[in-house]
Amino acid sequence: MADALSVIPASVLRNLSDKLYEKRKNAALEVEGIVKQLALSGDHEKISAVIKLLAKEFTYSPQANHRKGGLIGLAAATVGLTSEAAQHLEQIVPPVLNSLSDQDSRVRYYACEALYNIAKVVRGDLIIFFNQIFDALCKLSADSDANVQSAAHLLDRLVKDIVTESDQFSIEEFIPLLRERMNVLNPYVRQFLVGWITVLDSVPDIDMLGFLPDFLDGLFNMLSDSSPEIRQQADSALSEFLQEIKNSPSVDYGRMAEILVQRAASPDEFTRLTAITWINEFVKLGGDQLVPYYADILGAILPCISDKEEKIRVVARETNEELRSIKSDPAETFDVGAILYIARRQLDSEWEATRIEALHWISTLLDRHRAEVLCFLNDIFDTLLKALSDSSDEVVLLVLDIHACIARDPQHFRQLIVFLVHNFRVDHSLLERRGALIIRRLCVLLDAERVYRELSTILEGEADLDFACIMVQALNLILLTSSELSVLRELLKQSLVNAAGKDLFVSLYASWCHSPMAILSLCLLAQLLEPGRYIWLLKALYGLLMLLPQQSAAFKILRTRLKTVPSHSFNGDQLKRASSGNPCSQILHYSGSQITEDGNLRQDNGNLQNGINFASRLQQFVQMQRQHRMLEKSQEQSIARSSSTLSKEGPEAEESRGPQTSNSNLPPSRSSRRGLG
């Protein structure tokens, strides 16, 4: 300290802390001259003493004017040192950096000015303090004083020039600081950060692309900034990096993919669009690097397929197709289970397009990796069954395609039909709304005869007789009317002359016994639909016509249909025989049976037509209907007991219960049973 006082006059020190800027400036010029002389003489010990005096007694002084004088003095000393200033920077720069955060805005301003002048002298030697300078400038960019902001801006430009021309800048040491600052929300700081990222990326010797994962999320965060200028700057920087990625032979796609997946779900539209655009390029460029991230990427794409913004939907669909076209081996870190999990989760999406694409993925995986998918069948089977109740027909059809693909294996076929019947049992509305669509589609995909045989086998032993009746009526209506089952109908028509037809008839007959109308329809379909051979169906319908009121719609419809029966189908001799003979004799002739005078069926076991034992079939029907009548009777008795109990309790008990809803909890009557609407 004594050495410094011996070389700097007291008047200079006094003026250096004066409140007037001009006096401080003149004093600084004197300090510059003194230091220059000391440098020429090589007396660095005294130079260190002068710098120490300026730092300790002035820049760290509680008096603002002293701090201002100290800053201008340190800058002047640096100018005086010129080329030899580098060896004293460890003394000069820290006090100035400390003053950049001074509570007095004027001190902060002079600190910026001092550091600017120091930087102009030492240039690249200042790089060792870059992180501290950057941190200070980051804060000053959002300073409350406009003059300080302006001074910081000038200093920032100079530091950028120094960095771009320096070969000592360490990007590895800088990136952690940049990553930390990227989460700041202040718009001025954000502009400052994007500016630095852009400048550093323009330097050929600095590999910013290699560190992009460290600050990529921060750039995406800026895309939703309220300032259009910041959004534009961030977008411009991202576009430049994306172009570099396309031209780079080595890119860390994995870490960035994780960030993009999260940003694709951003509430901000522009952020979602940018993220999905990046994902699209990554899928095209990433190759095997992205295999471990396929599930996460798919989880980002599928919701975007239903985005409200058309641009996002278009890019998402393109990306989805690109991803699905890539064929990977499960042995190569391709996680089938993870992708199935994503697809299953998206089946609960409120958007139809997303659900459809999720099903396409399950179908694709089944086609390419069937064995692996079947290992996860228990995880997805319930969800696929639930999807049969979807409001979209297209979704239901795709689900059925998947079920049919799974059901190619016998054990899975049986499981599908059993679960399907169970779903119909617990949800009658599913049977009414989707039953016809589901059954018809399965008949196309899995062979109609196989489906109907399995359904019949299950329903034959169905404990819920009411449901069995409804289900059989539904199946019967589909059998009689659906074009998909035309082959099945033709086979049933051959029941008396064809072993395959007989076998199918017998198989369906057992469960069709649950419904009298269904069994009648089945028998008519199998035997009496040829008026040239069996006139009795026509006569029966004419008899029914005579029973209907002539002005009713049913009468008019039936009469119109009967008129369409071609007269050449039978001749007068057939009608004569039919009117004079027993109505059942022709039919039973083909079955090897006869009707006795008392109306009982006598079976000729030696003359069975094609092996159909009609007596046994009739007995089977009677027994099944007896079970249904017993159920009806028990239901009626239960109702009667409930009514009797209410009567005995008297009106007071009735009043205490409040108003009663009649029959609200009673089982449906026979007349209320419905199948498919």
PDB file of C-alpha atoms in Angstrom, residues 291-292 294-295 323 326-337 339 361 365 368-369 372:
ATOM      1  CA  VAL A 291     -35.383 -47.974 -31.821  1.00  0.00           C
ATOM      2  CA  PRO A 292     -35.358 -47.760 -27.998  1.00  0.00           C
ATOM      3  CA  TYR A 294     -40.147 -45.918 -30.661  1.00  0.00           C
ATOM      4  CA  ALA A 295     -42.762 -46.337 -27.938  1.00  0.00           C
ATOM      5  CA  LEU A 323     -42.484 -45.010 -38.116  1.00  0.00           C
ATOM      6  CA  ILE A 326     -39.635 -49.236 -40.256  1.00  0.00           C
ATOM      7  CA  LYS A 327     -39.223 -52.944 -39.597  1.00  0.00           C
ATOM      8  CA  SER A 328     -37.196 -53.821 -36.524  1.00  0.00           C
ATOM      9  CA  ASP A 329     -36.266 -57.041 -34.831  1.00  0.00           C
ATOM     10  CA  PRO A 330     -37.385 -57.429 -31.177  1.00  0.00           C
ATOM     11  CA  ALA A 331     -33.909 -58.784 -30.497  1.00  0.00           C
ATOM     12  CA  GLU A 332     -32.528 -55.347 -31.374  1.00  0.00           C
ATOM     13  CA  THR A 333     -33.940 -53.451 -28.379  1.00  0.00           C
ATOM     14  CA  PHE A 334     -37.323 -53.158 -30.148  1.00  0.00           C
ATOM     15  CA  ASP A 335     -39.783 -53.330 -27.249  1.00  0.00           C
ATOM     16  CA  VAL A 336     -43.051 -54.832 -28.509  1.00  0.00           C
ATOM     17  CA  GLY A 337     -44.584 -54.682 -25.041  1.00  0.00           C
ATOM     18  CA  ILE A 339     -45.492 -50.155 -28.027  1.00  0.00           C
ATOM     19  CA  TRP A 361     -50.378 -50.403 -34.734  1.00  0.00           C
ATOM     20  CA  LEU A 365     -47.395 -55.758 -34.598  1.00  0.00           C
ATOM     21  CA  ARG A 368     -44.838 -58.788 -37.893  1.00  0.00           C
ATOM     22  CA  HIS A 369     -44.280 -60.083 -34.361  1.00  0.00           C
ATOM     23  CA  GLU A 372     -44.291 -61.565 -29.063  1.00  0.00           C
TER      24      GLU A 372
END
